[in-house]
Coordinates of C-alpha atoms in Angstrom, one line a residue:
X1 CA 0.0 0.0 0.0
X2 CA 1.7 3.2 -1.0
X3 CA 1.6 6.1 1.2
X4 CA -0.9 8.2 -0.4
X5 CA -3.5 5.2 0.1
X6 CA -2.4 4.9 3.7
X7 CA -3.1 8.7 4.6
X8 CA -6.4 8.6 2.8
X9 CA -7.5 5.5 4.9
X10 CA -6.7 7.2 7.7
X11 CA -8.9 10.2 6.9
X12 CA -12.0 8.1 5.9
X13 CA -11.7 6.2 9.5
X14 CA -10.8 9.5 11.1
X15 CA -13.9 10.7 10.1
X16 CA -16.3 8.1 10.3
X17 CA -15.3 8.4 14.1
X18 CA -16.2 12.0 14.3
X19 CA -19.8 11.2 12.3
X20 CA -20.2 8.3 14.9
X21 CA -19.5 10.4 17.8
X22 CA -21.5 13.9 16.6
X23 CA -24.4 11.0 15.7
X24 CA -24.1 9.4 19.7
X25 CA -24.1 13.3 21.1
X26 CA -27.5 14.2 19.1
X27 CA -29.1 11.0 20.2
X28 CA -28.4 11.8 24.0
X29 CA -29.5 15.2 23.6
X30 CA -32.5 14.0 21.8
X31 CA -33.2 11.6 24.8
X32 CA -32.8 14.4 27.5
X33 CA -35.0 16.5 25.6
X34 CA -37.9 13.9 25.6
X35 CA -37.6 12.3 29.2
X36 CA -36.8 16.0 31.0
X37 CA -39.7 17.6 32.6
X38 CA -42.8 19.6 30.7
X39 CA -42.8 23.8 30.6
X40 CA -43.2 24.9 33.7
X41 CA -47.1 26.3 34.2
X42 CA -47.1 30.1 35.8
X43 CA -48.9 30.8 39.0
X44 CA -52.8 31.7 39.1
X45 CA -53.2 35.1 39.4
X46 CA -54.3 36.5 42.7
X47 CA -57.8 37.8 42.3
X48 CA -57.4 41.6 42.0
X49 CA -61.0 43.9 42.9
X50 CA -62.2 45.4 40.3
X51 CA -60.6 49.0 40.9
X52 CA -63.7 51.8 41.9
X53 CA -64.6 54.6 40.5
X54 CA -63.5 58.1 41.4
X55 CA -64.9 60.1 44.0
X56 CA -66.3 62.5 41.7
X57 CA -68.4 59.9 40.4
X58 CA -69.3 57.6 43.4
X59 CA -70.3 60.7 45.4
X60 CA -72.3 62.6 42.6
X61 CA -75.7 63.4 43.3
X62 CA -78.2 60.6 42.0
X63 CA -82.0 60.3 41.8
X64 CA -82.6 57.4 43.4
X65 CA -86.5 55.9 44.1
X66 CA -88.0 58.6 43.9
X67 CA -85.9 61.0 45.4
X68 CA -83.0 63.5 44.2
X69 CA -79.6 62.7 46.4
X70 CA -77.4 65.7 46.4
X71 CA -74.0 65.3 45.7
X72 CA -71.4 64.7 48.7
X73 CA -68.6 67.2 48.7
X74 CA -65.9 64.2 49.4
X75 CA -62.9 67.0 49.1
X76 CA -64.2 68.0 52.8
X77 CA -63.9 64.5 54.4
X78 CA -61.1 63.0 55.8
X79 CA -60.3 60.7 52.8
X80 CA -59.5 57.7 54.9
X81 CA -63.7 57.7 55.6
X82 CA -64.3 57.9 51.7
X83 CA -65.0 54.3 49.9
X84 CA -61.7 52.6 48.9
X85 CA -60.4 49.4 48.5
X86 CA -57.8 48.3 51.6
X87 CA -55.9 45.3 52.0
X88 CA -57.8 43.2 54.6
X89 CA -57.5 43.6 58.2
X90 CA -59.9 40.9 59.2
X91 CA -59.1 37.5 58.5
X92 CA -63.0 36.7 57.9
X93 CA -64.3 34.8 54.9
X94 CA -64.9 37.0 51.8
X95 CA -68.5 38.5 52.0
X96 CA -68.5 39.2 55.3
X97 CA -69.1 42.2 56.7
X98 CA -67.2 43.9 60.0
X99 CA -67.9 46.7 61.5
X100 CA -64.8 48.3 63.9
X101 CA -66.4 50.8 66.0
X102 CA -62.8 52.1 67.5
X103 CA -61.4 53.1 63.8
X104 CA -65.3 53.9 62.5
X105 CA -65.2 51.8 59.8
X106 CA -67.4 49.2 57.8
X107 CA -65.3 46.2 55.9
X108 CA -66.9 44.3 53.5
X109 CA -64.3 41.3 52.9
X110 CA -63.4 40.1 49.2
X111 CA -61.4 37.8 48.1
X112 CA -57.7 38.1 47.3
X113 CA -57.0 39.3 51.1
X114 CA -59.0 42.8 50.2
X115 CA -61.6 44.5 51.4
X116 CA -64.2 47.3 50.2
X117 CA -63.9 50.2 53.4
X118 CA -66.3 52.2 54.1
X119 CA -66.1 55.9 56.7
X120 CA -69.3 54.9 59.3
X121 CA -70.4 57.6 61.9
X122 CA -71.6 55.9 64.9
X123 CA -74.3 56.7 67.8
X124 CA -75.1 55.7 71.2
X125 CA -76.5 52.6 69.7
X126 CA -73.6 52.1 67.4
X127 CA -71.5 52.0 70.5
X128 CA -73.7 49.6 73.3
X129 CA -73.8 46.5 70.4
X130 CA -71.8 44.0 69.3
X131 CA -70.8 40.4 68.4
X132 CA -72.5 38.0 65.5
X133 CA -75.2 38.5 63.5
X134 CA -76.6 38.3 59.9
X135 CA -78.3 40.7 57.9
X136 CA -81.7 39.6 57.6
X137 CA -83.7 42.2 56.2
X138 CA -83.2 45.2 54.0
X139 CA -85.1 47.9 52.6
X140 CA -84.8 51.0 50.6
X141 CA -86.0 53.8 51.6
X142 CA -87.4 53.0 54.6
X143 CA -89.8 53.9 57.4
X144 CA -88.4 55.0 60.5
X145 CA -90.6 54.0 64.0
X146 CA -89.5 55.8 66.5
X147 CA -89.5 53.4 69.7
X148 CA -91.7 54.8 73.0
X149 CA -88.8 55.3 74.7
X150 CA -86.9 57.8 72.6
X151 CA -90.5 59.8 71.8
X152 CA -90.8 59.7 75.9
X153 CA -87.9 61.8 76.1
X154 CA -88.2 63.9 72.8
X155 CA -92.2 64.6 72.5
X156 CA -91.7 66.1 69.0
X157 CA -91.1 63.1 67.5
X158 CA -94.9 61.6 68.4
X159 CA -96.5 62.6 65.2
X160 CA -93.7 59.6 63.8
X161 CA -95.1 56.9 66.5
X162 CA -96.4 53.7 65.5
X163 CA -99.9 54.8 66.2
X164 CA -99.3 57.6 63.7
X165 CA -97.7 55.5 60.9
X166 CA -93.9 56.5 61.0
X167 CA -92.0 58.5 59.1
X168 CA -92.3 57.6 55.5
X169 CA -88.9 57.2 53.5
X170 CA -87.5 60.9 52.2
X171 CA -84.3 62.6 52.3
X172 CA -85.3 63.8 55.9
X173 CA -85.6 60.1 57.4
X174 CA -82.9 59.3 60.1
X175 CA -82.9 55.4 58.1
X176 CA -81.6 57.4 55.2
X177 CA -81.9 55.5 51.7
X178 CA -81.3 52.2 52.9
X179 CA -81.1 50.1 55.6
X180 CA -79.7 46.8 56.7
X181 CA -81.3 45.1 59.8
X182 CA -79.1 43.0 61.8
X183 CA -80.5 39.6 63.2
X184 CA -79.4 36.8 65.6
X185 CA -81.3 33.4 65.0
X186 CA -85.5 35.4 63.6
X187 CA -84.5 37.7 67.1
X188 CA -83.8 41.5 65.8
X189 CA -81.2 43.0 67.1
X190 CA -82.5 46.1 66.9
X191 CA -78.9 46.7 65.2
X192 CA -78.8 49.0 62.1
X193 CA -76.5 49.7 59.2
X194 CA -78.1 52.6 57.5
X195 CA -77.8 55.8 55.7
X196 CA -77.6 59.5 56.9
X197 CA -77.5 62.6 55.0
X198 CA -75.4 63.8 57.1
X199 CA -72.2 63.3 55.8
X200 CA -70.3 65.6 58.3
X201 CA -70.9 62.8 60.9
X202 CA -68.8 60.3 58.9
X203 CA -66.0 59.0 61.3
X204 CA -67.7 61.0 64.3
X205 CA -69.3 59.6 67.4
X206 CA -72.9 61.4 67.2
X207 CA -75.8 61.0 69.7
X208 CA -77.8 59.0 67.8
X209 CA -78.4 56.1 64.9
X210 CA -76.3 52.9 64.9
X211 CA -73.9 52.4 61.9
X212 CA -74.4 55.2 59.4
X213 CA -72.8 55.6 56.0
X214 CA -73.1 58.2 53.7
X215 CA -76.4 57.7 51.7
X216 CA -74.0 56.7 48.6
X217 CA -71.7 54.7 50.1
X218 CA -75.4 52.6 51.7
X219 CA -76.7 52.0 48.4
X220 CA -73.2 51.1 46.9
X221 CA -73.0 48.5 50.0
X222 CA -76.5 47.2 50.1
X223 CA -76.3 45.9 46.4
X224 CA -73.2 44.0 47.3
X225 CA -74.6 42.0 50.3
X226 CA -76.9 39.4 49.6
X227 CA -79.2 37.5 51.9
X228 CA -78.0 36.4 55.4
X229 CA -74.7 38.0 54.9
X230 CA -72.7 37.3 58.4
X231 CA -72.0 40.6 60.2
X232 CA -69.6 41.0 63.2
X233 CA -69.4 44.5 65.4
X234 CA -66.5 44.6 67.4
X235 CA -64.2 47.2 68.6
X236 CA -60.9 45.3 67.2
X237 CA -61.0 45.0 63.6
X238 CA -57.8 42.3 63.5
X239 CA -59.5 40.7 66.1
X240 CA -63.2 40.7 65.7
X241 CA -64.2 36.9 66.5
X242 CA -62.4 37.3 70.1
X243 CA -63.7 40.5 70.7
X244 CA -67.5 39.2 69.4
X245 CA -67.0 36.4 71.4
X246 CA -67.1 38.3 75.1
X247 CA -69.5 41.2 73.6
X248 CA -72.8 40.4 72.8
X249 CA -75.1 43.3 74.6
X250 CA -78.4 44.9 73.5
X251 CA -78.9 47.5 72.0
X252 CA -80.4 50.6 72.1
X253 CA -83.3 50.6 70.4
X254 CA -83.5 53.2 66.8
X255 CA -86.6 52.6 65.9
X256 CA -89.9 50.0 66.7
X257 CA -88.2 47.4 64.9
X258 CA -89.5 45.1 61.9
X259 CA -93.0 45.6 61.7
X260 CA -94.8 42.3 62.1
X261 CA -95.6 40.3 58.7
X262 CA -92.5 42.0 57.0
X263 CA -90.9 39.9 54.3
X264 CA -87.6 39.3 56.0
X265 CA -84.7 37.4 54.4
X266 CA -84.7 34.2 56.5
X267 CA -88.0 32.3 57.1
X268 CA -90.9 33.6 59.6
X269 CA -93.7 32.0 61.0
X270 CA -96.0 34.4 58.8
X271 CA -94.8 35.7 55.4
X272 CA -96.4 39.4 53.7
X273 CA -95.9 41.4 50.9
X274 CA -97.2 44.0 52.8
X275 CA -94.1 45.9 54.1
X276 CA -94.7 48.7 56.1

């Protein structure tokens, strides 16, 4: 074999090796990529609360039932009272609603660890109540009843009395444009979340009412809370089931109470259409 045949052979082997080898390093790249793990799926999203509108808007004046709301002037409240979405202070199960009467505020709890807050002004009432209950009536607009004891000790409120019918719905009413009436078991509390035109009172300890929100921040709430929505008043917002737990008084009667025969949200022994 002459020396040019030699050198050729060893070219041709030389490079069948390297083919060989480049062919064994696909095929065990090829095998990682088919026995290695699948794409790698992203986290769910947290839920995120649909973001609310702006104060001009939420606190515009509205004609609502009947009746012309004037618009709240929001640049003159302490904008920690105005309706805005807050991480959740709670701990409770989305849809609840809590109440802290030290920081006067209303949570209602969504999911995603957030919660809708809402500035509440608070009374006597709002002050001698609290603990577990459910919402288990509401109404728009409503009457107000003045109990016998508050008419005993203001006489000018007996034209309002039961005997004389109450004080139908208006812009006047202490109930304001809606109300939410707080139950334990078919016993009423005689508890209240309503509204007040008086929007000065927001985040204030006032003589009278229970829990009042501004008459838009009322409506915006009442057509978030459905039926039997829990409710817990308590003076510790972080800690409202310990503080509910050692606090259940009565309170202070607002009004007459639920009228007999009214259509509540939970069963009764007799069920009306005829409210008020």
């Amino acid at each position: 074999m002459s020396i040019a045949e030699i050198e050729s052979y060893r070219l041709s082997r030389r490079g069948f090796l390297n083919a060989a080898a480049l062919g064994a390093a696909s095929i065990a790249v090829s095998a990682c990529a088919t026995t290695g793990p699948g794409p790698v799926e992203p986290p769910q999203p947290t839920y995120v609360e649909p973001p609310l509108a702006d104060y001009a808007s939420m606190y515009a004046a509205v004609s609502d039932g009947g009746f012309d709301l004037p618009a709240i002037p929001f640049d003159r409240i302490d904008p920690q009272f105005l309706r805005q979405i807050v991480p959740d202070p709670t701990g409770q199960k989305p849809g609840t609603i809590v109440v802290d009467t030290t920081g006067h505020f209303l949570y209602l709890v969504r999911p995603g660890g957030q919660a809708i807050r809402y500035g509440v002004g608070l009374g006597r009432a709002g002050f001698e109540w609290s603990g577990d209950a459910v919402v288990q009536w509401k109404q728009k607009w409503p009457k107000w009843t003045p109990p016998d004891e508050m008419i005993a000790r203001q006489p000018e409120l007996k034209p309002y009395s039961a005997d004389n019918g109450g004080m139908p719905g208006g812009l006047k009413n202490p109930l304001g444009a809606r109300a939410l009436y707080l139950f334990q078991g078919n016993v009423d509390t005689l508890y209240r979340l309503h509204g007040s035109p008086e929007w000065k009172s927001i985040g204030k300890s006032v003589s009278s009412g229970c829990v009042r929100l501004m008459n838009q921040d009322i409506i915006d709430l009442y057509d978030r809370v459905p039926s039997k929505t829990p409710v817990i008043v308590t003076s510790d917002a972080s800690q409202p089931m310990a503080a509910a737990a050692t606090a259940n008084h009565k309170a202070i009667p607002i009004d007459a109470g639920v009228p007999d025969g009214s259509v509540l949200l939970g069963p009764v022994k007799a069920v009306t259409n005829a409210i008020f």
